[in-house]
Tab-separated table of C-alpha atoms and ligand atoms in Angstrom:
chain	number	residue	atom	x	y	z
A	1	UNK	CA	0.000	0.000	0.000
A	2	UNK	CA	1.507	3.485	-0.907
A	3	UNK	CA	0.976	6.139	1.603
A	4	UNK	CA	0.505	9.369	0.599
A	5	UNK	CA	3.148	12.351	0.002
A	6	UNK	CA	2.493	15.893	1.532
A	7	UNK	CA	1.507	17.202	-1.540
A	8	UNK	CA	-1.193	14.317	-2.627
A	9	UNK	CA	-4.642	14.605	-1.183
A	10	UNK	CA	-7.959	13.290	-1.285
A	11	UNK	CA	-11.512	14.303	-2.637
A	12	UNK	CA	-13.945	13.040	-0.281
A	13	UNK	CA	-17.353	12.594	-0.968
A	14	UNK	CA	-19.394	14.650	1.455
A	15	UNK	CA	-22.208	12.372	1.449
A	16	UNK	CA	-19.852	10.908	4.198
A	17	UNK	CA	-21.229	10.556	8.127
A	18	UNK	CA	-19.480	13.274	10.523
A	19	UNK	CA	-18.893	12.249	14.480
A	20	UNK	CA	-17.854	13.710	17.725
A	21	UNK	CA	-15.776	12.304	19.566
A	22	UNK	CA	-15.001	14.179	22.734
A	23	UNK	CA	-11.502	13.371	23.067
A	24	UNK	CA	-11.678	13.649	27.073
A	25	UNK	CA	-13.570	10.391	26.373
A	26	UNK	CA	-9.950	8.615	25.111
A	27	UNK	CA	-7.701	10.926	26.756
A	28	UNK	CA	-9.049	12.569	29.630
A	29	UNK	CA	-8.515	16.096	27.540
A	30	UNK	CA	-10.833	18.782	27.240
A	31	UNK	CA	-10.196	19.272	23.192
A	32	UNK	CA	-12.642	17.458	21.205
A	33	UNK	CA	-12.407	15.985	17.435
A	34	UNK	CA	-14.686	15.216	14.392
A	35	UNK	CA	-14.227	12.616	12.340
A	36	UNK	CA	-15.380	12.019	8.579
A	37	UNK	CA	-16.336	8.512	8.544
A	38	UNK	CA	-17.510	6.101	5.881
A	39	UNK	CA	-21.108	6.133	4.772
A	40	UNK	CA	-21.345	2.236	4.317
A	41	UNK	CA	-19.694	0.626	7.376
A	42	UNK	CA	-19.219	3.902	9.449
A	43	UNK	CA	-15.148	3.532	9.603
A	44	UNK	CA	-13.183	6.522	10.658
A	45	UNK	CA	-11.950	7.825	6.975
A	46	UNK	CA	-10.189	11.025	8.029
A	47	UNK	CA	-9.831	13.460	11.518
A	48	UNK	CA	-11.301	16.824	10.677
A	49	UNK	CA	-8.379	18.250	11.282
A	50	UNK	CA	-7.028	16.484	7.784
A	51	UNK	CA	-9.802	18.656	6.056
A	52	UNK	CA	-7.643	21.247	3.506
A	53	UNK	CA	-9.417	23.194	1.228
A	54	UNK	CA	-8.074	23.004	-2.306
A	55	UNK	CA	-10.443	24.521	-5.016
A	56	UNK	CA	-10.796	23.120	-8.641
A	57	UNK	CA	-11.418	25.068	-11.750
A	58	UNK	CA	-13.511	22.562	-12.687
A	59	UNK	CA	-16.377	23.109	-9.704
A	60	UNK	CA	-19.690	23.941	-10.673
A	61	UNK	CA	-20.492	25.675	-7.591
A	62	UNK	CA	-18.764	26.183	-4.089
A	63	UNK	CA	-19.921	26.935	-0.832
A	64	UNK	CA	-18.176	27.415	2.846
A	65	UNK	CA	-19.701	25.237	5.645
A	66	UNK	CA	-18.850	24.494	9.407
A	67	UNK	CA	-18.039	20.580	9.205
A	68	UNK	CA	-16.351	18.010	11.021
A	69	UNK	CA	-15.370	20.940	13.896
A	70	UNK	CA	-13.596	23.004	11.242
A	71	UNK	CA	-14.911	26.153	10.053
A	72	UNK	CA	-14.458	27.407	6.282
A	73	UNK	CA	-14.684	24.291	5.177
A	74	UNK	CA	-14.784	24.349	1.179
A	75	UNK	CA	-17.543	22.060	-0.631
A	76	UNK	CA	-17.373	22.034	-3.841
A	77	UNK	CA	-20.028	20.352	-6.941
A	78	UNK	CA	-18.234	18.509	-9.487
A	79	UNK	CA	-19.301	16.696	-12.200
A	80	UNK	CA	-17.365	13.903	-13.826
A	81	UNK	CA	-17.577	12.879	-18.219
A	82	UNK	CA	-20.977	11.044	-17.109
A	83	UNK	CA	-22.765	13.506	-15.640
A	84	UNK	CA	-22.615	12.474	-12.255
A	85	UNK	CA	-22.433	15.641	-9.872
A	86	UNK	CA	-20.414	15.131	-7.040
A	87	UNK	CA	-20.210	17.579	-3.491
A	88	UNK	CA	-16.972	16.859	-2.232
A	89	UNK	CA	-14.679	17.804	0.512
A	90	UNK	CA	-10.315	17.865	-0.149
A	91	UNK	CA	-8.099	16.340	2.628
A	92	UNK	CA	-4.716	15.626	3.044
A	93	UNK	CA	-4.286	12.330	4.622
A	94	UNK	CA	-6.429	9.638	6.055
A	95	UNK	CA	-7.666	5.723	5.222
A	96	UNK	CA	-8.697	5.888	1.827
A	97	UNK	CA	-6.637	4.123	0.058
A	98	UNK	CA	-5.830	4.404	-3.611
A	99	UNK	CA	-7.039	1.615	-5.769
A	100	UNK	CA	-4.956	-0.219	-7.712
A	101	UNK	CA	-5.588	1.131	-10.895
A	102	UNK	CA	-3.117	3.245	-12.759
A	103	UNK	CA	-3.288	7.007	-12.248
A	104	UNK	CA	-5.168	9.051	-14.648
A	105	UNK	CA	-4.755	11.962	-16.357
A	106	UNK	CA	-7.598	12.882	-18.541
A	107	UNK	CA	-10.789	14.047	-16.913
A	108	UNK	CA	-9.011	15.619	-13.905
A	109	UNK	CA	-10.858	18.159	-11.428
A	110	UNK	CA	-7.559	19.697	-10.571
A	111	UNK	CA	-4.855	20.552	-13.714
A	112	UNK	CA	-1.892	19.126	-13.015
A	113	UNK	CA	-2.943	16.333	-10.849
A	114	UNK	CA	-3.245	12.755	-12.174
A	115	UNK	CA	-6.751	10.882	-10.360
A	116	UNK	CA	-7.698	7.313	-9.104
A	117	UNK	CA	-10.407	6.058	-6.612
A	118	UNK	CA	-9.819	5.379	-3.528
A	119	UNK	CA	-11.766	3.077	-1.079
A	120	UNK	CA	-12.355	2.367	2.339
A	121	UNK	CA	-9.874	0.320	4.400
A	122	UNK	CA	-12.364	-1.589	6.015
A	123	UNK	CA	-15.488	-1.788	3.725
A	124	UNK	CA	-13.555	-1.560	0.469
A	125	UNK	CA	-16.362	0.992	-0.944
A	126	UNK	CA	-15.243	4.113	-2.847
A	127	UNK	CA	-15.462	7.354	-0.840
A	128	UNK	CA	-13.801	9.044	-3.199
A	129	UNK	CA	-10.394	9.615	-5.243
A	130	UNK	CA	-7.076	10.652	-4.597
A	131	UNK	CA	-4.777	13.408	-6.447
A	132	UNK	CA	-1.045	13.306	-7.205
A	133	UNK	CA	1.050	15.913	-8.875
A	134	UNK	CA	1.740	14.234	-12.426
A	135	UNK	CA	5.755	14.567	-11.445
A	136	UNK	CA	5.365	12.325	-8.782
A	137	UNK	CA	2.348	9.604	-9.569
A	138	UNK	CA	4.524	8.334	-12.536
A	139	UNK	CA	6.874	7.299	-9.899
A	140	UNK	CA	4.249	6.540	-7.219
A	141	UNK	CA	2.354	4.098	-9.798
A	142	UNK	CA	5.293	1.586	-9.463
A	143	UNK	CA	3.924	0.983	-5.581
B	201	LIG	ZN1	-16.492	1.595	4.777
């Protein structure tokens, strides 16, 4: 399994379940932490603090919402070649993991970045896709 690079991050559907967990519960402190978790089987995809707003050319429309605990958070409509719209979330880091198909570079959301699905680590069910620069998925597709 290839983990991901600082610059790589993932769309996540936003169709996705949201928790709070008060972290006093695990740790005994006061801070408390959202999770995005996976629609199907309810596994913890991503913290909330992984939640990074990077905007595509490509969105239909764009809004900022308070979600998973973090303010400003950018959700964004996208439709792919079939006509399927999309409202997704970016984050750097998490779960997902990147399928094993190569990475693709037609029919991007965000110029310059090469695309494939990604799944959950539990349920194996997309949640959504992953993004590498094209410099570096060449390289990365050997994992
Ligand atoms: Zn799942």
């Amino acid at each position: 399994m290839c983990r991901l690079n600082f610059s790589s991050f993932v769309l996540i559907l936003v169709a996705l379940l949201s928790e709070r967990r008060s972290s006093a519960e695990r740790t005994g402190l006061p801070e408390s932490t959202d999770f995005l978790l996976c629609r199907h089987c309810g596994f913890n995809v991503a913290a909330g603090s992984t939640v990074s707003n990077v905007r595509s050319p490509a969105a239909l429309s764009s809004l900022n919402q308070t979600l998973f605990g973090v303010e400003g958070v950018l959700v964004q409509t996208l439709r792919n070649p079939l006509g399927i719209e999309f409202e997704v979330v970016t984050a750097r880091g998490g779960t997902c993991i990147g399928s094993a198909q190569t990475w693709q570079t037609e029919h991007t959301w965000f110029p310059g970045h090469a695309w494939k699905a990604c799944t959950c680590s539990r349920c194996s069910r997309q949640i959504g896709w992953v993004f590498e620069p094209l410099q570096t998925a060449e390289a990365r597709s050997l994992c």
